[in-house]
Short mmCIF file of C-alpha atoms in Angstrom, two decimals:
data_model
loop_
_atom_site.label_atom_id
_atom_site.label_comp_id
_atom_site.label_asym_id
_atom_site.label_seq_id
_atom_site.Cartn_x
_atom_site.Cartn_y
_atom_site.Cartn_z
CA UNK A 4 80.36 57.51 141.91
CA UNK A 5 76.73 58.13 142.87
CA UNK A 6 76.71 60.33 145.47
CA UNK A 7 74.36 62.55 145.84
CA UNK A 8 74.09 66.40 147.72
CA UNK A 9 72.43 66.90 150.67
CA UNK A 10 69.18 69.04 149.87
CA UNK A 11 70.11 71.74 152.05
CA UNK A 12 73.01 73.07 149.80
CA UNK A 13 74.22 72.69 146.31
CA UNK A 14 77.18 74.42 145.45
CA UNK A 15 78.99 74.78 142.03
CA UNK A 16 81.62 72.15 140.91
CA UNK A 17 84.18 74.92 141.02
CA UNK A 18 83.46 76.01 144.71
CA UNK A 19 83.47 72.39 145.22
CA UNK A 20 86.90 72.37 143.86
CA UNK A 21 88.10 75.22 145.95
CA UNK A 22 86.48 73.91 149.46
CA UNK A 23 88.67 70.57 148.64
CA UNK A 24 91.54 72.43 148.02
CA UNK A 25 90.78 74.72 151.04
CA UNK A 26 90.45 71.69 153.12
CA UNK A 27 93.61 69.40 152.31
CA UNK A 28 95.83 72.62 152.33
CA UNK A 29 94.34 73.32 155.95
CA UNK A 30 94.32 70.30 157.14
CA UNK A 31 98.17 69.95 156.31
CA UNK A 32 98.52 73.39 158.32
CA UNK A 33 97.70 70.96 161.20
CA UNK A 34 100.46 69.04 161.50
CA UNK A 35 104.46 69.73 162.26
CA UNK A 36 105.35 67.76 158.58
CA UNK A 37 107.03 69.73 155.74
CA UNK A 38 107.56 68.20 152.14
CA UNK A 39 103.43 68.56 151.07
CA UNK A 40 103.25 67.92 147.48
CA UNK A 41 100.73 66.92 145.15
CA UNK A 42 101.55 63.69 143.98
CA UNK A 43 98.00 62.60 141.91
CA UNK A 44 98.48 65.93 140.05
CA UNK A 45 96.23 69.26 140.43
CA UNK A 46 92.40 69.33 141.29
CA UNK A 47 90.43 67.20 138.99
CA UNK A 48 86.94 66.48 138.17
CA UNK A 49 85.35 63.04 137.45
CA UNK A 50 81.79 62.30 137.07
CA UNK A 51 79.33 61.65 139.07
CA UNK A 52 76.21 61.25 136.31
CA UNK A 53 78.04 61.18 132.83
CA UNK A 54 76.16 63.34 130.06
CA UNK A 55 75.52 60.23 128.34
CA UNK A 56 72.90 59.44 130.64
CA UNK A 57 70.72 62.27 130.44
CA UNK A 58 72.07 64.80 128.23
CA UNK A 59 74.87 67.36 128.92
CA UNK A 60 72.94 69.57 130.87
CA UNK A 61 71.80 67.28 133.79
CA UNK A 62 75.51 65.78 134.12
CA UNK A 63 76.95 65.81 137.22
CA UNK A 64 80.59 66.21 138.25
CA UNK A 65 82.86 66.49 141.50
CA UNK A 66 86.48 67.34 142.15
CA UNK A 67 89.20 65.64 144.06
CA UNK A 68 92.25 66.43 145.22
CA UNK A 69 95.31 65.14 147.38
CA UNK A 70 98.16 66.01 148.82
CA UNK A 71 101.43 63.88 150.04
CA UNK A 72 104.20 64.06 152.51
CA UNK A 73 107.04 61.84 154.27
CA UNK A 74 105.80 59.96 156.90
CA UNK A 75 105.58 61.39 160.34
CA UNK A 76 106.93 59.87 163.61
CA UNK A 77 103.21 60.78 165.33
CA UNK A 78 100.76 58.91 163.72
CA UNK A 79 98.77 58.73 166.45
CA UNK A 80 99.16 62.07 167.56
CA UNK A 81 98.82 63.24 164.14
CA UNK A 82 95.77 61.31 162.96
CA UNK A 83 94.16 62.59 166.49
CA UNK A 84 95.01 66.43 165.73
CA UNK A 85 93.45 65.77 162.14
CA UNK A 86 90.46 64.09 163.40
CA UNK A 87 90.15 67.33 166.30
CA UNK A 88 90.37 69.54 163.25
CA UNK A 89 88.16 67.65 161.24
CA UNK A 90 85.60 67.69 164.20
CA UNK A 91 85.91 71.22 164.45
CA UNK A 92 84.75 71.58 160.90
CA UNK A 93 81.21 70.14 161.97
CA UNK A 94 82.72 66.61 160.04
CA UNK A 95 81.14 63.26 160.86
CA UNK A 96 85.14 61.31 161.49
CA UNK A 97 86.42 58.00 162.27
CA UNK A 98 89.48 56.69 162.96
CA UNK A 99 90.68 52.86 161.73
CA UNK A 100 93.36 51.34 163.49
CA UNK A 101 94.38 54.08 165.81
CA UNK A 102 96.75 52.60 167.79
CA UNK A 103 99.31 51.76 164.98
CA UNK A 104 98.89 53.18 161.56
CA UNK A 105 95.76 55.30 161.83
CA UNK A 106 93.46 56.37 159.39
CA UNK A 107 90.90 59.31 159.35
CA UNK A 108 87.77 59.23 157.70
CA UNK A 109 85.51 62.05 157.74
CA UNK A 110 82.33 63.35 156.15
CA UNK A 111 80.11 66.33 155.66
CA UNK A 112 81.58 69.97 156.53
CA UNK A 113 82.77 71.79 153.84
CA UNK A 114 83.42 68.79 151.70
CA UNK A 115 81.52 65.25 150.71
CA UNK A 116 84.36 63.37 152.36
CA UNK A 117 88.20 63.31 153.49
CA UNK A 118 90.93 60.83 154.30
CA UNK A 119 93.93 61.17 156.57
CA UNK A 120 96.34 58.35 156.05
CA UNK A 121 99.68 57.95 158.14
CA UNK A 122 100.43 54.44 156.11
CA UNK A 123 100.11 55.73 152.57
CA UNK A 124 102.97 54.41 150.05
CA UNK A 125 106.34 55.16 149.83
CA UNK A 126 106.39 55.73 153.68
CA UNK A 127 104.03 58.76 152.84
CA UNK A 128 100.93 60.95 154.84
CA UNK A 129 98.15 61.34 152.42
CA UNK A 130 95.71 63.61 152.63
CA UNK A 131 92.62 63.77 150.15
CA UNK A 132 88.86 64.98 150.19
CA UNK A 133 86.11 65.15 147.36
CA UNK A 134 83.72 67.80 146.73
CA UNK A 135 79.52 66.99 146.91
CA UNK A 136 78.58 66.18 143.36
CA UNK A 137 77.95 69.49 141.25
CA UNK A 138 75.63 70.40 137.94
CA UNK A 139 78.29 70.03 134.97
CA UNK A 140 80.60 67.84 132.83
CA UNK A 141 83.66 66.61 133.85
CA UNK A 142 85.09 65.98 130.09
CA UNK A 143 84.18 70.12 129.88
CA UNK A 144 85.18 71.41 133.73
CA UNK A 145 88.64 69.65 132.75
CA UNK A 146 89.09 71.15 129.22
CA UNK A 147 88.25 74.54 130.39
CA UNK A 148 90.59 74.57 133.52
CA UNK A 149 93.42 73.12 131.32
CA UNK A 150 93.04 75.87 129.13
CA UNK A 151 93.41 78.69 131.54
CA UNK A 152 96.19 77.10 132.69
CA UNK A 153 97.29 77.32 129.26
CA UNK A 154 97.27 81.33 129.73
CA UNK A 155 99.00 81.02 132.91
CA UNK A 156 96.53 80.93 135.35
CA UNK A 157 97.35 79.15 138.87
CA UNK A 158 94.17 77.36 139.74
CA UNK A 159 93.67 76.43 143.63
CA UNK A 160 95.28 73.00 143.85
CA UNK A 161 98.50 73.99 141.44
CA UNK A 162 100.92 74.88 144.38
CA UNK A 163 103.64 72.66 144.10
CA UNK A 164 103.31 70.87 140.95
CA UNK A 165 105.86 69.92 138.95
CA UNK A 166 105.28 70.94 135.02
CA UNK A 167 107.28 69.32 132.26
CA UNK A 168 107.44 71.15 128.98
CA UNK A 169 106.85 68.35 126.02
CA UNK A 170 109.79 67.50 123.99
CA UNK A 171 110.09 68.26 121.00
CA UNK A 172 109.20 66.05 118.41
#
């Protein structure tokens, strides 16, 4: 990933975490489809200039986060409610194949860029959207996240998930 932030704005890589969260939650509010869960796992960051490069403190980082559902009997109607929604947001969208299984792409807004998909797998929605790429280190955004959770903190993008204690060994 190399993408960079527009100059106008450049928000934190947690922010960036919540506006993705904020988004795929919202945009799910959209449509007349229960089941939302989130199937790659909570909000995660990856990097977008690794520490390696240029030391810890230039490193660069930006969350993700998605959210399935069963399929829908709209897709078009669906996909052109998302991209309305989308649109609404100030997003740059377009729509791929929109008169079978349509997909919505969409940039700028609150977010760096989203993805509406009526033909995911396992006869599945999708809905996903990255953050802008944000000061700090993935390896260390990840770590400290994982260890509130540890305490019990919910962090936006935990609804739903399905935690398995470790068996014993």
């Amino acid at each position: 990933m190399s993408e960079k932030n527009t100059p106008e704005e450049t928000i934190s890589a947690r922010e960036g975490r919540d506006r993705v969260v904020e988004l795929v939650f919202n945009t799910a509010e959209q449509l007349d489809i229960t089941g939302w869960w989130p199937r790659n796992g909570s909000a995660a960051a990856q990097e977008c200039t690794p520490e390696s490069s240029h030391g810890r403190e230039d490193a660069t980082a930006s969350y993700s986060y998605d959210r399935w559902a069963p399929r829908g009997t709209d897709h078009i109607g669906d996909a052109k409610r998302v991209a309305e929604y989308w649109e609404s947001l100030g997003m740059s969208v377009r729509t791929v194949n929109p008169t079978t299984h349509p997909t919505v792409f969409a940039e700028g807004g609150p977010v760096l860029r989203a993805e509406f998909d009526t033909y995911a797998s396992d006869e599945s929605y999708s809905i996903s959207a990255i953050a802008p790429c944000s000061p700090g280190d993935a390896w260390t955004l990840n770590e400290e996240d994982s260890a509130e959770r540890d305490q019990g903190k919910v962090l936006p993008g935990d609804e739903g998930l399905v935690l398995q204690e470790e068996p014993p060994q």
